[in-house]
Amino acid sequence: MIKSFLMLGQSNMAGRGFLHEVDPIYNEKIKMLRNGQWQMMTEPINYDRPVSGVSLAASFADAWSNAHPDEVIGLIPCAEGGSSLDDWQPEGILFQHALSEARFAMRSSQICGILWHQGESDSYRSLHETYYAKLTAIMSTLRHELNLEKIPLIIGGLGDFLGKTGFGQQATEYPQINEQLQRFAHEQQHCYFVTAAGLTANPDGIHIDAASQRKFGYRYFQAFSTMSHIMEPLAGEEQSLNVERAYSKNEQIYIHSLELASGKITYAQFEARMAKVMQP
Amino acid sequence: MIKSFLMLGQSNMAGRGFLHEVDPIYNEKIKMLRNGQWQMMTEPINYDRPVSGVSLAASFADAWSNAHPDEVIGLIPCAEGGSSLDDWQPEGILFQHALSEARFAMRSSQICGILWHQGESDSYRSLHETYYAKLTAIMSTLRHELNLEKIPLIIGGLGDFLGKTGFGQQATEYPQINEQLQRFAHEQQHCYFVTAAGLTANPDGIHIDAASQRKFGYRYFQAFSTMSHIMEPLAGEEQSLNVERAYSKNEQIYIHSLELASGKITYAQFEARMAKVMQP
């Protein structure tokens, strides 16, 4: 059965890294939920906005897949750009919709972890004072509703580029939110913190760039697999940028079908490429 | 309250027209459902696959918006590439997920119509023989479950480019499916047929191209607004390709924010453009 992971939070969980800045990840053992069903993953995974792009979930899944070569991983995209913690309160639509998507996923998968990244929209006006209590209510309700009391919850910190330029200018209280996220991860059971130290942003000053998202996903995977907090950048995290590998027959067919369907190659070129793929 | 429309069917409802082949539609009075909530529409609306693009829903919505300048329209994307009619049976996941999305939409909108386009995946192996009965079961269950007994259901025909080249080669029995779709629209109440005559395809031989999707949406709107079958291409349908208009302040802010968030402009350029927008 597919091992699945919930993606919850705001834009940096949805992903805004520019697709052209990193190599794509094609791996037939990584799926994403679409219309309640599993499809092979291609980024963007979490299409909440037309600017959705690279998120940490893809390199998380790729690292997980490399560590579990006989298994299939599924990603359940529920993140929503610009959402505050109040937008995620259990009675609200985002939370209820995430429950609904999770329940569709659970028909054909076992949810094994929760990936959370949120806080930019709470990094001002002293919202950090109520952050811990609100996050506790959200996560305990989520675990209870889905009967996921003991699976790991991985929560990432906010980037040090915040509070300075562009759309990130207003998020001046991100250090206080980071304190609350760390406190939450240290005090709550089955929860692990992942630092955003060293990650860099797009020109908008708020969104983690593509290469940094790859590294962030690698950190999330290390937190998940070692069940520990990741408080410093990891020595091996650059390897998340190197996704080159020999593609399986299914992956090659998928890639050539994308090329044709997106108009990059003609049908004659597609046929020629497929003939090569199908060679015994 | 937002007037909303369900998008159901397979890839040509989801949309595979190339985005660069037509002018984008930016209209703050057209929304699309994301995570159970309404966002301003940008194509692709129905992100079932990474190759999702222009669908008929955008020009349908734009024509509707022009005819109802004081209202807001919302699109509920539920179409799934490659889905057969069996995949849409009421007990199946696609149908159940569409019901779930519709119910989220109904918290903040009134569903006023159903847009359906499907049949390529049933255009072989004599599946047309059971198409009518299956479609009847799907639509009567859908109307009953959502209490939408009397709203218009608009169903489009399959393109004459099918059965010839590329991915469309196998769909040789599309004329028989078209017969069943027409029969359904003529025999069932509150259902209107829209011809695909004259529409053209992408190089893959199966997906309606972007310009044709614009025209198709215009035909869907004419069927909806006149409550009649559209059996021939329409004299005015070329106007669906001309989407040029003066953008509102909100639309300009939205466009410049997209430009920044997607890396097309720097933050300094964004600020300069925003200063112009904000000029009194």
Coordinates of C-alpha atoms in Angstrom, one line a residue:
Chain A
M1 CA 0.0 0.0 0.0
I2 CA 1.2 3.5 -0.8
K3 CA 2.8 5.4 2.1
S4 CA 1.4 8.9 2.1
F5 CA 2.3 12.3 3.5
L6 CA 0.1 15.3 4.1
M7 CA 1.4 18.7 2.9
L8 CA -0.1 21.5 5.1
G9 CA 0.8 25.2 5.5
Q10 CA 1.2 28.2 3.4
S11 CA 3.0 29.1 0.2
N12 CA 6.5 27.8 1.1
M13 CA 4.9 24.3 1.6
A14 CA 2.8 24.7 -1.6
G15 CA 6.1 25.6 -3.3
R16 CA 7.1 28.7 -5.2
G17 CA 10.6 27.7 -6.3
F18 CA 11.2 28.4 -10.0
L19 CA 10.9 25.2 -12.0
H20 CA 13.7 26.1 -14.4
E21 CA 16.2 26.6 -11.6
V22 CA 16.5 22.9 -10.7
D23 CA 16.4 19.5 -12.5
P24 CA 13.0 17.9 -12.5
I25 CA 12.4 14.8 -10.4
Y26 CA 10.8 12.0 -12.4
N27 CA 10.3 8.9 -10.2
E28 CA 7.4 6.5 -10.9
K29 CA 7.5 5.5 -7.2
I30 CA 6.4 9.0 -6.2
K31 CA 2.7 9.8 -6.6
M32 CA 0.6 12.9 -5.9
L33 CA -3.1 13.1 -5.2
R34 CA -5.3 14.4 -8.0
N35 CA -9.1 14.3 -7.9
G36 CA -8.8 11.8 -5.0
Q37 CA -6.6 9.4 -7.0
W38 CA -2.8 8.9 -7.4
Q39 CA -0.9 10.2 -10.3
M40 CA 2.8 10.1 -11.0
M41 CA 4.4 13.2 -9.5
T42 CA 5.5 16.2 -11.5
E43 CA 6.1 19.6 -9.9
P44 CA 4.2 21.7 -9.1
I45 CA 2.5 19.3 -6.7
N46 CA 0.4 21.7 -4.8
Y47 CA -1.3 23.9 -7.4
D48 CA -2.9 26.4 -5.1
R49 CA -1.8 29.4 -7.3
P50 CA -0.6 29.8 -10.9
V51 CA 2.8 30.6 -9.5
S52 CA 3.1 27.3 -7.7
G53 CA 6.5 25.6 -8.3
V54 CA 9.1 23.7 -6.5
S55 CA 8.3 22.7 -2.9
L56 CA 10.2 20.8 -0.3
A57 CA 7.9 17.8 -0.8
A58 CA 9.5 16.6 -4.0
S59 CA 13.0 16.2 -2.6
F60 CA 11.6 14.8 0.6
A61 CA 9.8 12.2 -1.4
D62 CA 12.8 11.4 -3.6
A63 CA 15.0 10.9 -0.5
W64 CA 12.3 8.7 1.1
S65 CA 12.0 6.7 -2.1
N66 CA 15.8 6.2 -2.3
A67 CA 15.7 4.9 1.2
H68 CA 12.7 2.6 0.5
P69 CA 13.3 1.3 -3.0
D70 CA 10.5 -1.3 -2.8
E71 CA 7.8 1.1 -1.7
V72 CA 5.6 3.8 -3.3
I73 CA 5.2 7.2 -1.7
G74 CA 2.2 9.5 -2.2
L75 CA 1.9 13.3 -1.5
I76 CA -1.4 14.9 -0.5
P77 CA -1.2 18.6 -1.4
C78 CA -3.4 20.8 0.9
A79 CA -1.2 23.9 1.4
E80 CA -2.7 27.3 0.7
G81 CA -0.7 30.5 -0.2
G82 CA -1.0 33.4 2.2
S83 CA -2.9 31.4 4.9
S84 CA -2.5 32.4 8.5
L85 CA -2.9 30.1 11.4
D86 CA -6.4 31.4 12.0
D87 CA -7.2 30.3 8.4
W88 CA -6.2 26.8 9.5
Q89 CA -8.5 26.6 12.6
P90 CA -10.3 23.2 12.7
E91 CA -13.7 24.6 11.8
G92 CA -12.4 26.5 8.8
I93 CA -12.5 25.4 5.1
L94 CA -8.8 24.8 4.7
F95 CA -8.7 22.4 7.6
Q96 CA -12.0 20.7 6.6
H97 CA -10.8 20.4 3.0
A98 CA -7.5 18.9 4.0
L99 CA -9.4 16.3 6.1
S100 CA -11.5 15.5 3.1
E101 CA -8.4 15.1 0.8
A102 CA -6.7 13.0 3.5
R103 CA -9.7 10.7 3.7
F104 CA -9.7 10.2 -0.1
A105 CA -6.0 9.4 0.2
M106 CA -6.6 6.9 3.0
R107 CA -8.8 4.8 0.8
S108 CA -5.6 3.6 -1.0
S109 CA -2.7 4.6 1.2
Q110 CA -1.5 4.7 4.8
I111 CA -0.6 8.3 6.0
C112 CA 2.8 8.1 7.6
G113 CA 3.7 11.7 8.3
I114 CA 2.6 15.3 8.2
L115 CA 4.7 18.0 6.6
W116 CA 4.0 21.4 7.9
H117 CA 5.4 24.8 7.0
Q118 CA 3.6 28.0 8.0
G119 CA 4.2 31.2 9.8
E120 CA 5.0 34.0 7.5
S121 CA 1.4 35.3 7.7
D122 CA 1.7 35.3 11.5
S123 CA 5.1 37.1 11.7
Y124 CA 3.7 40.4 12.7
R125 CA 1.3 42.2 15.1
S126 CA 2.4 39.9 18.0
L127 CA 0.6 36.9 16.6
H128 CA 3.4 34.8 17.9
E129 CA 1.8 35.2 21.4
T130 CA -1.1 32.9 20.4
Y131 CA 0.7 30.8 17.9
Y132 CA 1.5 27.9 20.2
A133 CA -2.0 27.4 21.5
K134 CA -3.6 27.7 18.0
L135 CA -1.1 25.2 16.5
T136 CA -1.8 22.8 19.3
A137 CA -5.5 22.9 18.7
I138 CA -5.0 22.4 15.0
M139 CA -2.6 19.5 15.3
S140 CA -4.4 17.7 18.0
T141 CA -7.7 17.9 16.1
L142 CA -6.1 16.8 12.9
R143 CA -4.5 13.7 14.6
H144 CA -7.7 12.9 16.4
E145 CA -10.0 13.3 13.3
L146 CA -7.7 11.1 11.1
N147 CA -6.7 8.7 13.8
L148 CA -3.0 9.6 13.3
E149 CA -2.0 10.1 16.9
K150 CA 1.5 8.8 16.6
I151 CA 2.9 9.6 13.2
P152 CA 5.7 12.1 12.9
L153 CA 4.8 15.7 12.3
I154 CA 7.7 17.6 10.7
I155 CA 7.6 21.4 11.0
G156 CA 10.1 23.7 9.3
G157 CA 11.4 27.0 10.5
L158 CA 11.0 30.3 8.7
G159 CA 13.8 31.7 6.5
D160 CA 16.3 34.3 7.8
F161 CA 15.7 36.3 4.6
L162 CA 12.3 37.4 6.0
G163 CA 11.6 40.9 7.3
K164 CA 13.9 42.6 4.9
T165 CA 12.8 43.0 1.3
G166 CA 9.8 42.6 -1.1
F167 CA 6.8 40.6 0.0
G168 CA 8.8 39.4 3.0
Q169 CA 9.3 43.0 4.5
Q170 CA 6.3 42.8 6.8
A171 CA 7.2 39.5 8.3
T172 CA 9.5 41.1 10.9
E173 CA 8.5 38.9 13.8
Y174 CA 9.7 35.6 12.2
P175 CA 12.3 35.0 14.9
Q176 CA 9.5 34.9 17.5
I177 CA 7.5 32.5 15.3
N178 CA 10.6 30.3 15.0
E179 CA 10.8 30.2 18.7
Q180 CA 7.3 29.0 19.0
L181 CA 7.8 26.4 16.3
Q182 CA 10.8 25.0 18.1
R183 CA 9.1 25.1 21.4
F184 CA 6.2 23.2 19.9
A185 CA 8.4 20.6 18.4
H186 CA 10.4 20.1 21.6
E187 CA 7.3 20.0 23.9
Q188 CA 4.9 18.0 21.8
Q189 CA 5.3 14.3 21.1
H190 CA 6.1 12.9 17.7
C191 CA 7.0 16.3 16.4
Y192 CA 10.4 17.3 14.9
F193 CA 11.7 20.8 14.0
V194 CA 13.8 21.5 10.8
T195 CA 15.8 24.7 10.6
A196 CA 15.6 27.0 7.6
A197 CA 19.1 28.4 8.3
G198 CA 21.1 29.1 5.2
L199 CA 18.1 28.8 2.8
T200 CA 17.7 31.7 0.3
A201 CA 14.7 33.4 -1.3
N202 CA 13.3 34.3 -4.7
P203 CA 13.5 38.0 -5.7
D204 CA 10.1 38.5 -3.9
G205 CA 11.9 38.2 -0.5
I206 CA 9.4 35.7 0.9
H207 CA 9.5 32.5 -1.1
I208 CA 12.2 29.9 -0.7
D209 CA 14.0 29.4 -4.0
A210 CA 14.1 26.1 -5.8
A211 CA 17.5 25.0 -4.8
S212 CA 16.8 25.8 -1.2
Q213 CA 13.5 23.9 -1.3
R214 CA 15.4 20.8 -2.5
K215 CA 17.8 21.1 0.5
F216 CA 14.9 21.8 2.8
G217 CA 13.1 18.6 1.7
Y218 CA 16.3 16.7 2.4
R219 CA 16.4 18.1 5.9
Y220 CA 12.7 17.2 6.4
F221 CA 13.5 13.7 5.3
Q222 CA 16.4 13.5 7.8
A223 CA 14.2 14.7 10.6
F224 CA 11.6 12.1 9.6
S225 CA 13.9 9.2 9.2
T226 CA 16.0 9.8 12.3
M227 CA 13.1 11.2 14.4
S228 CA 15.2 14.1 15.6
H229 CA 15.3 17.8 15.3
I230 CA 17.5 19.3 12.6
M231 CA 19.0 22.4 14.0
E232 CA 21.8 23.1 11.5
P233 CA 22.2 22.8 7.7
L234 CA 23.2 19.2 6.9
A235 CA 26.6 18.2 5.4
G236 CA 25.0 16.1 2.7
E237 CA 22.1 18.3 1.7
E238 CA 23.6 19.4 -1.6
Q239 CA 23.0 15.9 -2.9
S240 CA 19.3 16.7 -3.1
L241 CA 20.1 18.9 -6.1
N242 CA 21.6 15.9 -8.0
V243 CA 18.6 13.9 -9.1
E244 CA 20.2 12.4 -12.2
R245 CA 19.5 8.7 -12.6
A246 CA 18.6 6.1 -15.2
Y247 CA 14.9 6.3 -15.9
S248 CA 12.7 3.2 -16.0
K249 CA 10.7 2.4 -19.0
N250 CA 7.5 3.8 -17.4
E251 CA 9.3 7.0 -16.6
Q252 CA 10.6 7.4 -20.1
I253 CA 7.1 6.8 -21.5
Y254 CA 5.8 9.4 -19.1
I255 CA 8.4 12.0 -20.0
H256 CA 7.9 11.5 -23.8
S257 CA 4.1 11.7 -23.4
L258 CA 4.5 15.0 -21.5
E259 CA 6.8 16.3 -24.2
L260 CA 4.2 15.5 -26.9
A261 CA 1.2 16.7 -24.9
S262 CA 2.9 20.0 -24.1
G263 CA 3.9 20.6 -27.7
K264 CA 7.6 20.3 -27.3
I265 CA 7.9 17.5 -29.8
T266 CA 5.8 16.3 -32.8
Y267 CA 4.0 13.0 -33.0
A268 CA 6.7 11.7 -35.4
Q269 CA 9.4 12.6 -32.8
F270 CA 7.3 11.0 -30.1
E271 CA 7.0 7.8 -32.1
A272 CA 10.8 7.7 -32.7
R273 CA 11.5 8.2 -29.0
M274 CA 8.9 5.6 -28.0
A275 CA 10.4 3.1 -30.5
K276 CA 13.8 3.5 -28.7
V277 CA 12.1 3.0 -25.3
M278 CA 10.3 -0.1 -26.4
Q279 CA 13.5 -1.8 -27.9
P280 CA 13.9 -5.1 -26.2
Chain B
M1 CA -23.5 35.1 -3.9
I2 CA -21.1 33.6 -6.5
K3 CA -22.8 31.7 -9.3
S4 CA -20.8 28.5 -9.8
F5 CA -20.4 25.8 -12.5
L6 CA -19.1 22.3 -12.2
M7 CA -16.4 21.2 -14.7
L8 CA -16.7 17.4 -15.3
G9 CA -15.3 15.0 -17.8
Q10 CA -11.9 14.1 -19.2
S11 CA -8.9 15.9 -20.6
N12 CA -10.6 18.3 -23.0
M13 CA -12.7 19.6 -20.1
A14 CA -9.6 19.9 -17.9
G15 CA -8.0 21.7 -20.8
R16 CA -4.9 20.9 -22.8
G17 CA -4.7 24.0 -25.0
F18 CA -1.2 25.6 -25.0
L19 CA -1.3 28.7 -22.8
H20 CA 1.1 30.6 -25.2
E21 CA -1.3 30.3 -28.1
V22 CA -4.0 32.6 -26.8
D23 CA -4.2 35.8 -24.8
P24 CA -4.7 35.2 -21.1
I25 CA -8.0 36.0 -19.4
Y26 CA -7.7 38.2 -16.3
N27 CA -11.1 39.0 -14.8
E28 CA -11.5 39.5 -11.1
K29 CA -15.2 38.5 -11.4
I30 CA -14.1 35.0 -12.4
K31 CA -13.1 32.7 -9.6
M32 CA -11.8 29.1 -9.4
L33 CA -12.0 26.7 -6.5
R34 CA -8.7 26.0 -4.7
N35 CA -8.6 24.1 -1.4
G36 CA -12.4 24.6 -1.1
Q37 CA -12.1 28.4 -1.4
W38 CA -12.4 30.9 -4.3
Q39 CA -9.4 32.4 -5.9
M40 CA -9.2 34.7 -8.9
M41 CA -9.0 32.6 -12.1
T42 CA -5.8 32.0 -14.1
E43 CA -5.5 29.2 -16.5
P44 CA -4.9 26.3 -16.1
I45 CA -8.1 26.0 -14.0
N46 CA -8.2 22.2 -13.7
Y47 CA -4.7 21.1 -12.8
D48 CA -5.2 17.3 -13.1
R49 CA -1.9 16.9 -15.0
P50 CA 1.3 18.9 -15.5
V51 CA 0.2 19.5 -19.1
S52 CA -3.1 21.1 -18.2
G53 CA -3.7 24.3 -20.1
V54 CA -6.5 26.2 -21.8
S55 CA -10.0 24.7 -21.4
L56 CA -13.4 25.8 -22.6
A57 CA -14.3 26.9 -19.1
A58 CA -12.4 30.2 -19.2
S59 CA -14.0 31.6 -22.3
F60 CA -17.4 30.3 -21.0
A61 CA -16.9 32.2 -17.8
D62 CA -15.7 35.3 -19.6
A63 CA -18.7 35.3 -21.8
W64 CA -21.0 34.7 -18.8
S65 CA -19.2 37.6 -16.9
N66 CA -19.7 40.0 -19.8
A67 CA -23.4 39.1 -19.9
H68 CA -23.7 39.5 -16.1
P69 CA -21.4 42.4 -15.2
D70 CA -22.7 42.7 -11.6
E71 CA -22.2 39.1 -10.7
V72 CA -19.2 36.9 -9.9
I73 CA -18.8 33.4 -11.5
G74 CA -16.9 30.5 -9.9
L75 CA -15.5 27.4 -11.6
I76 CA -15.3 24.1 -9.8
P77 CA -12.6 22.0 -11.5
C78 CA -13.2 18.2 -11.3
A79 CA -12.2 16.9 -14.7
E80 CA -9.7 14.0 -15.0
G81 CA -7.5 13.3 -18.0
G82 CA -8.1 9.9 -19.6
S83 CA -11.2 9.0 -17.6
S84 CA -13.7 6.7 -19.1
L85 CA -17.4 6.8 -18.3
D86 CA -16.9 3.8 -16.1
D87 CA -14.4 5.9 -14.1
W88 CA -17.2 8.3 -13.5
Q89 CA -19.7 5.8 -12.0
P90 CA -21.4 7.2 -8.9
E91 CA -19.6 4.8 -6.5
G92 CA -16.2 5.7 -7.9
I93 CA -13.6 8.1 -6.6
L94 CA -13.9 10.7 -9.3
F95 CA -17.6 11.1 -8.8
Q96 CA -17.4 11.1 -5.0
H97 CA -14.5 13.6 -5.1
A98 CA -16.5 15.9 -7.5
L99 CA -19.5 15.7 -5.0
S100 CA -17.1 16.7 -2.2
E101 CA -15.7 19.6 -4.1
A102 CA -19.2 20.7 -5.2
R103 CA -20.3 20.7 -1.5
F104 CA -17.3 22.9 -0.5
A105 CA -18.3 25.3 -3.3
M106 CA -21.9 25.3 -2.2
R107 CA -20.9 26.8 1.1
S108 CA -20.3 30.1 -0.7
S109 CA -21.9 29.8 -4.1
Q110 CA -25.0 28.7 -5.9
I111 CA -24.3 26.0 -8.6
C112 CA -26.0 27.2 -11.8
G113 CA -24.8 24.8 -14.4
I114 CA -22.8 21.6 -15.2
L115 CA -20.2 21.7 -17.9
W116 CA -19.5 18.1 -19.3
H117 CA -17.1 17.0 -21.9
Q118 CA -16.1 13.3 -22.1
G119 CA -16.1 10.4 -24.5
E120 CA -12.7 10.0 -26.1
S121 CA -11.9 7.2 -23.7
D122 CA -15.2 5.5 -24.8
S123 CA -14.7 5.8 -28.5
Y124 CA -13.7 2.3 -29.2
R125 CA -14.7 -1.3 -28.5
S126 CA -18.4 -0.6 -28.9
L127 CA -18.6 1.3 -25.6
H128 CA -21.1 3.6 -27.3
E129 CA -23.7 0.9 -26.8
T130 CA -23.8 1.4 -23.1
Y131 CA -22.9 5.1 -23.0
Y132 CA -26.4 6.4 -22.8
A133 CA -27.4 4.3 -19.8
K134 CA -24.2 5.0 -17.9
L135 CA -24.4 8.7 -18.5
T136 CA -28.0 8.7 -17.4
A137 CA -27.1 7.0 -14.1
I138 CA -24.2 9.4 -13.5
M139 CA -26.2 12.6 -14.2
S140 CA -29.4 11.6 -12.4
T141 CA -27.3 10.6 -9.3
L142 CA -25.3 13.8 -9.5
R143 CA -28.5 16.0 -9.7
H144 CA -30.1 14.1 -6.9
E145 CA -27.1 14.1 -4.5
L146 CA -26.6 17.9 -4.9
N147 CA -30.2 18.8 -5.2
L148 CA -29.6 20.3 -8.7
E149 CA -32.5 18.8 -10.5
K150 CA -33.3 21.6 -12.9
I151 CA -30.0 23.4 -13.7
P152 CA -28.7 23.3 -17.2
L153 CA -26.3 20.5 -18.1
I154 CA -24.2 21.4 -21.2
I155 CA -22.5 18.6 -23.0
G156 CA -20.1 19.0 -25.9
G157 CA -19.5 16.8 -28.8
L158 CA -16.2 15.1 -29.7
G159 CA -13.9 16.6 -32.3
D160 CA -13.8 15.5 -35.9
F161 CA -10.0 15.3 -35.7
L162 CA -10.3 12.1 -33.6
G163 CA -9.6 8.6 -35.0
K164 CA -6.9 9.8 -37.3
T165 CA -3.5 10.6 -35.8
G166 CA -1.4 10.5 -32.6
F167 CA -3.1 9.8 -29.3
G168 CA -6.5 10.3 -31.1
Q169 CA -5.9 7.3 -33.4
Q170 CA -7.7 4.8 -31.2
A171 CA -10.8 6.9 -30.8
T172 CA -12.4 5.6 -34.1
E173 CA -15.9 5.3 -32.7
Y174 CA -16.3 9.0 -31.8
P175 CA -19.2 9.5 -34.3
Q176 CA -21.2 6.9 -32.4
I177 CA -20.4 8.6 -29.1
N178 CA -21.5 11.9 -30.6
E179 CA -24.8 10.3 -31.6
Q180 CA -25.3 9.2 -28.0
L181 CA -24.4 12.6 -26.6
Q182 CA -26.9 14.3 -28.9
R183 CA -29.5 11.7 -28.1
F184 CA -29.0 12.3 -24.4
A185 CA -29.3 16.1 -24.8
H186 CA -32.4 15.8 -26.9
E187 CA -34.2 13.2 -24.7
Q188 CA -33.2 14.4 -21.2
Q189 CA -34.6 17.5 -19.6
H190 CA -32.4 20.6 -19.0
C191 CA -29.6 19.3 -21.1
Y192 CA -28.1 21.0 -24.2
F193 CA -25.7 19.7 -26.8
V194 CA -22.8 21.7 -28.2
T195 CA -21.1 20.7 -31.5
A196 CA -17.3 20.4 -31.7
A197 CA -17.6 20.9 -35.5
G198 CA -14.7 22.9 -36.9
L199 CA -12.5 22.7 -33.8
T200 CA -8.9 21.7 -34.3
A201 CA -6.4 19.7 -32.3
N202 CA -2.9 19.9 -30.8
P203 CA -0.2 17.8 -32.5
D204 CA -1.2 14.9 -30.3
G205 CA -4.3 14.4 -32.3
I206 CA -6.6 14.2 -29.3
H207 CA -6.6 17.5 -27.4
I208 CA -8.5 20.5 -28.6
D209 CA -6.1 23.4 -29.2
A210 CA -6.2 26.7 -27.3
A211 CA -8.0 28.8 -29.9
S212 CA -10.6 26.1 -30.4
Q213 CA -11.2 25.8 -26.7
R214 CA -11.9 29.5 -26.6
K215 CA -14.5 29.1 -29.3
F216 CA -15.9 26.0 -27.7
G217 CA -16.5 27.8 -24.4
Y218 CA -18.3 30.5 -26.3
R219 CA -20.6 27.9 -27.8
Y220 CA -21.1 26.4 -24.3
F221 CA -22.2 29.8 -23.1
Q222 CA -24.6 30.3 -26.0
A223 CA -26.2 26.9 -25.2
F224 CA -26.4 27.8 -21.6
S225 CA -27.8 31.3 -22.1
T226 CA -30.3 30.5 -24.8
M227 CA -31.1 27.0 -23.4
S228 CA -30.8 25.5 -26.8
H229 CA -28.6 23.0 -28.7
I230 CA -25.8 24.5 -30.7
M231 CA -25.5 22.3 -33.8
E232 CA -23.3 24.5 -36.0
P233 CA -20.3 26.7 -35.4
L234 CA -21.5 30.2 -34.4
A235 CA -21.0 33.3 -36.4
G236 CA -19.6 35.3 -33.5
E237 CA -17.4 32.7 -31.9
E238 CA -14.2 34.4 -33.0
Q239 CA -14.8 37.2 -30.6
S240 CA -13.9 34.7 -27.8
L241 CA -10.3 35.1 -28.9
N242 CA -10.4 38.8 -28.3
V243 CA -10.1 39.2 -24.6
E244 CA -8.5 42.6 -24.5
R245 CA -10.0 45.1 -22.1
A246 CA -9.0 47.7 -19.6
Y247 CA -8.0 45.9 -16.4
S248 CA -9.4 47.0 -13.0
K249 CA -7.0 48.1 -10.2
N250 CA -7.4 44.7 -8.6
E251 CA -6.6 42.9 -11.8
Q252 CA -3.5 45.0 -12.4
I253 CA -2.3 44.3 -8.8
Y254 CA -2.9 40.6 -9.4
I255 CA -1.0 40.6 -12.7
H256 CA 2.0 42.4 -11.3
S257 CA 2.1 40.2 -8.3
L258 CA 2.1 37.2 -10.6
E259 CA 5.0 38.7 -12.6
L260 CA 7.0 39.2 -9.4
A261 CA 6.2 35.9 -7.9
S262 CA 7.1 34.1 -11.1
G263 CA 10.4 35.9 -11.4
K264 CA 9.5 37.8 -14.6
I265 CA 10.2 41.2 -12.9
T266 CA 12.4 42.4 -10.0
Y267 CA 10.9 43.8 -6.8
A268 CA 12.0 47.3 -8.0
Q269 CA 10.1 46.9 -11.2
F270 CA 7.2 45.6 -9.2
E271 CA 7.2 48.7 -7.0
A272 CA 7.4 51.0 -10.0
R273 CA 4.4 49.2 -11.7
M274 CA 2.4 49.3 -8.4
A275 CA 3.1 53.0 -8.0
K276 CA 1.5 53.5 -11.4
V277 CA -1.5 51.3 -10.5
M278 CA -2.0 53.2 -7.2
Q279 CA -1.9 56.7 -8.8
P280 CA -5.1 58.5 -8.0

